[in-house]
Coordinates of C-alpha atoms in Angstrom, one line a residue:
M1 CA 50.9 1.6 -14.8
S2 CA 48.2 -0.2 -16.9
D3 CA 44.5 0.2 -16.3
A4 CA 44.3 -3.4 -15.0
Q5 CA 47.1 -2.8 -12.4
D6 CA 45.5 0.6 -11.4
H7 CA 42.1 -1.1 -10.9
K8 CA 43.7 -4.0 -8.9
E9 CA 45.5 -1.5 -6.5
K10 CA 42.3 0.5 -6.0
M11 CA 40.3 -2.6 -5.2
Q12 CA 43.0 -3.8 -2.8
K13 CA 42.8 -0.5 -0.9
V14 CA 39.0 -0.8 -0.8
Q15 CA 39.2 -4.4 0.4
A16 CA 41.8 -3.5 3.1
K17 CA 39.6 -0.6 4.3
H18 CA 36.5 -2.8 4.4
R19 CA 38.3 -5.6 6.3
K20 CA 39.6 -3.1 8.9
K21 CA 36.0 -1.9 9.5
V22 CA 34.8 -5.4 9.8
S23 CA 37.5 -6.3 12.3
E24 CA 36.7 -3.2 14.4
A25 CA 32.9 -3.9 14.5
T26 CA 31.4 -5.4 17.7
D27 CA 28.4 -7.5 18.4
P28 CA 25.9 -5.4 20.4
G29 CA 24.7 -8.5 22.3
R30 CA 21.1 -7.7 21.5
G31 CA 18.7 -7.7 18.6
L32 CA 18.5 -4.7 16.4
V33 CA 15.7 -2.3 15.6
L34 CA 15.2 -1.7 11.9
I35 CA 12.9 0.8 10.1
N36 CA 11.8 1.0 6.5
T37 CA 9.9 4.2 5.8
G38 CA 9.4 6.8 3.1
K39 CA 6.9 7.2 0.3
G40 CA 8.6 4.7 -2.0
K41 CA 7.2 1.2 -2.6
G42 CA 8.9 -1.9 -1.1
K43 CA 9.1 -1.2 2.6
S44 CA 7.2 -4.3 3.6
S45 CA 8.7 -6.3 0.7
A46 CA 12.2 -5.6 1.9
A47 CA 11.2 -6.6 5.5
F48 CA 9.9 -9.9 4.1
G49 CA 13.2 -10.4 2.4
V50 CA 14.9 -10.2 5.8
V51 CA 12.3 -12.7 7.1
I52 CA 13.5 -15.1 4.3
R53 CA 17.1 -14.4 5.4
A54 CA 16.3 -15.2 9.0
L55 CA 14.5 -18.4 8.0
G56 CA 17.5 -19.4 6.0
W57 CA 19.4 -19.6 9.3
G58 CA 16.7 -21.5 11.0
Q59 CA 15.6 -18.5 13.1
K60 CA 12.0 -18.1 14.4
V61 CA 10.0 -15.1 13.1
A62 CA 6.7 -13.4 14.0
V63 CA 4.8 -11.0 11.8
V64 CA 2.1 -8.6 13.1
Q65 CA 0.3 -6.7 10.4
F66 CA -1.3 -3.5 11.6
I67 CA -3.2 -2.2 8.6
K68 CA -3.6 -4.7 5.8
G69 CA -6.6 -6.6 7.3
K70 CA -8.0 -9.6 5.5
W71 CA -6.5 -8.5 2.2
K72 CA -4.9 -11.6 0.6
T73 CA -1.2 -11.1 -0.2
G74 CA 1.4 -13.4 -1.6
E75 CA 3.7 -13.1 1.4
R76 CA 0.9 -14.0 3.8
R77 CA -0.1 -17.0 1.7
F78 CA 3.6 -18.1 1.5
F79 CA 4.6 -17.6 5.2
E80 CA 1.4 -18.7 7.0
D81 CA 2.2 -22.4 6.5
H82 CA 5.9 -22.1 7.4
D83 CA 6.7 -23.8 10.7
L84 CA 9.1 -21.1 11.9
V85 CA 6.7 -18.2 11.2
T86 CA 3.9 -17.0 13.4
W87 CA 1.6 -14.6 11.5
H88 CA -1.0 -12.2 13.0
T89 CA -3.1 -10.0 10.7
M90 CA -4.7 -7.7 13.2
G91 CA -5.7 -4.6 11.3
E92 CA -9.1 -4.2 9.7
G93 CA -7.8 -2.7 6.5
F94 CA -6.7 0.7 5.4
T95 CA -8.0 3.5 7.8
W96 CA -10.2 4.9 5.1
D97 CA -12.0 1.5 4.9
T98 CA -13.2 1.5 8.5
Q99 CA -13.8 5.3 8.8
D100 CA -14.1 4.6 12.6
R101 CA -11.3 6.1 14.6
E102 CA -12.2 4.3 17.9
R103 CA -12.3 1.0 16.1
D104 CA -8.9 1.6 14.4
I105 CA -7.4 2.6 17.8
A106 CA -8.8 -0.6 19.4
A107 CA -7.4 -2.7 16.5
A108 CA -4.0 -1.0 16.7
T109 CA -3.9 -1.4 20.5
A110 CA -4.7 -5.1 20.3
A111 CA -2.1 -5.6 17.6
F112 CA 0.6 -3.9 19.6
G113 CA -0.3 -5.8 22.7
K114 CA 0.2 -9.0 20.7
A115 CA 3.5 -7.6 19.3
C116 CA 4.7 -6.8 22.9
D117 CA 4.0 -10.4 24.0
L118 CA 5.9 -11.7 21.0
M119 CA 8.9 -9.3 21.4
A120 CA 9.3 -10.0 25.1
S121 CA 8.8 -13.8 24.9
G122 CA 12.4 -14.7 24.0
E123 CA 11.0 -17.2 21.5
Y124 CA 11.6 -15.1 18.4
D125 CA 14.8 -13.9 16.6
L126 CA 12.8 -11.4 14.4
V127 CA 9.5 -9.7 14.9
V128 CA 8.1 -7.7 11.9
L129 CA 5.7 -4.9 12.8
D130 CA 4.2 -4.3 9.3
E131 CA 2.7 -0.9 8.7
I132 CA 3.0 0.1 12.4
N133 CA 4.3 3.5 11.3
I134 CA 0.8 4.2 9.7
A135 CA -0.8 3.5 13.1
L136 CA 1.6 6.0 14.6
R137 CA 1.0 8.6 11.9
Y138 CA -2.8 8.5 12.6
E139 CA -2.1 8.5 16.4
Y140 CA -3.8 5.1 16.9
L141 CA -0.7 4.3 19.0
S142 CA 1.7 6.7 20.8
V143 CA 5.4 6.8 20.1
D144 CA 6.1 6.4 23.8
T145 CA 4.1 3.2 24.0
V146 CA 5.9 1.8 21.0
L147 CA 9.3 2.7 22.4
E148 CA 8.4 1.2 25.8
G149 CA 7.5 -2.1 24.0
L150 CA 10.8 -2.1 22.0
R151 CA 12.8 -1.5 25.1
A152 CA 11.1 -4.4 26.9
R153 CA 11.9 -6.8 24.1
S154 CA 14.1 -9.9 24.6
D155 CA 17.8 -9.3 24.0
K156 CA 17.7 -12.0 21.3
T157 CA 14.9 -10.3 19.3
S158 CA 15.4 -7.9 16.4
V159 CA 12.4 -5.9 15.4
F160 CA 11.5 -4.5 11.9
L161 CA 9.0 -1.6 11.7
T162 CA 7.6 -0.7 8.3
G163 CA 5.3 2.1 6.9
R164 CA 5.7 5.6 5.7
D165 CA 6.2 8.6 8.1
A166 CA 8.2 6.9 10.8
P167 CA 8.4 9.4 13.7
Q168 CA 11.8 11.0 14.4
T169 CA 11.9 9.7 17.9
L170 CA 11.7 6.1 16.6
R171 CA 14.3 6.9 13.9
D172 CA 16.6 8.1 16.6
Y173 CA 16.2 5.0 18.6
A174 CA 16.6 2.5 15.7
D175 CA 19.8 0.9 14.7
L176 CA 19.0 1.1 11.0
V177 CA 16.7 3.5 9.1
T178 CA 16.1 3.2 5.4
E179 CA 14.1 6.0 3.7
M180 CA 12.6 4.6 0.5
N181 CA 11.9 7.3 -2.1
E182 CA 9.5 7.0 -5.0
E183 CA 10.8 8.1 -8.4
K184 CA 8.1 6.4 -10.5
H185 CA 5.0 4.3 -9.7
P186 CA 2.7 2.4 -12.1
F187 CA -0.4 3.3 -10.1
K188 CA 0.2 7.0 -11.0
A189 CA 0.1 5.9 -14.7
G190 CA -3.3 4.2 -14.1
I191 CA -1.9 0.7 -13.8
K192 CA -3.7 -1.3 -11.1
A193 CA -1.9 -3.3 -8.4
Q194 CA -0.4 -6.5 -9.8
R195 CA -0.6 -9.9 -8.1
G196 CA 2.9 -11.1 -7.3
V197 CA 4.4 -7.7 -7.6
D198 CA 2.3 -5.4 -5.4
F199 CA 0.5 -8.0 -3.2

């Protein structure tokens, strides 16, 4: 058998196996819970890629940012003027900026209250809770509170949670968990954050 024939047979087997899996998959009848976590860069960036995908299908999206505060980012500039996107930047910046635990707890609580309203409303196909895992890591929110909000969401609504150190209880509840690992980062080489790449 030639290499070309061997390759064709291998690919036909792969294709048949994939088609069988697709045919056996079922629709859950509800939105999914997705988590991007880990120390690697790109957790929020990947979530915003999913926002673009949802918008491509004419779906309605809400974004609640928990940490980034008034920091200007390319994604915020782009999506804020989009008719199908509701954007809420509710954090006051990175926790080391405020240095006020009670203020950070109040900001996170307000942000999650807004997120719960958006998730339960039935108006949104996708809600992104950007950097919520950081609020959980510093115990500005409890995991039980977040799980309760996720369980109360509309059946049509998928939720994307980002930020490093997602708690195991949330990982167990989610439908998809991606751990992003850092192999190399320009900041460690003394290169400052780049507009259009990092923000």
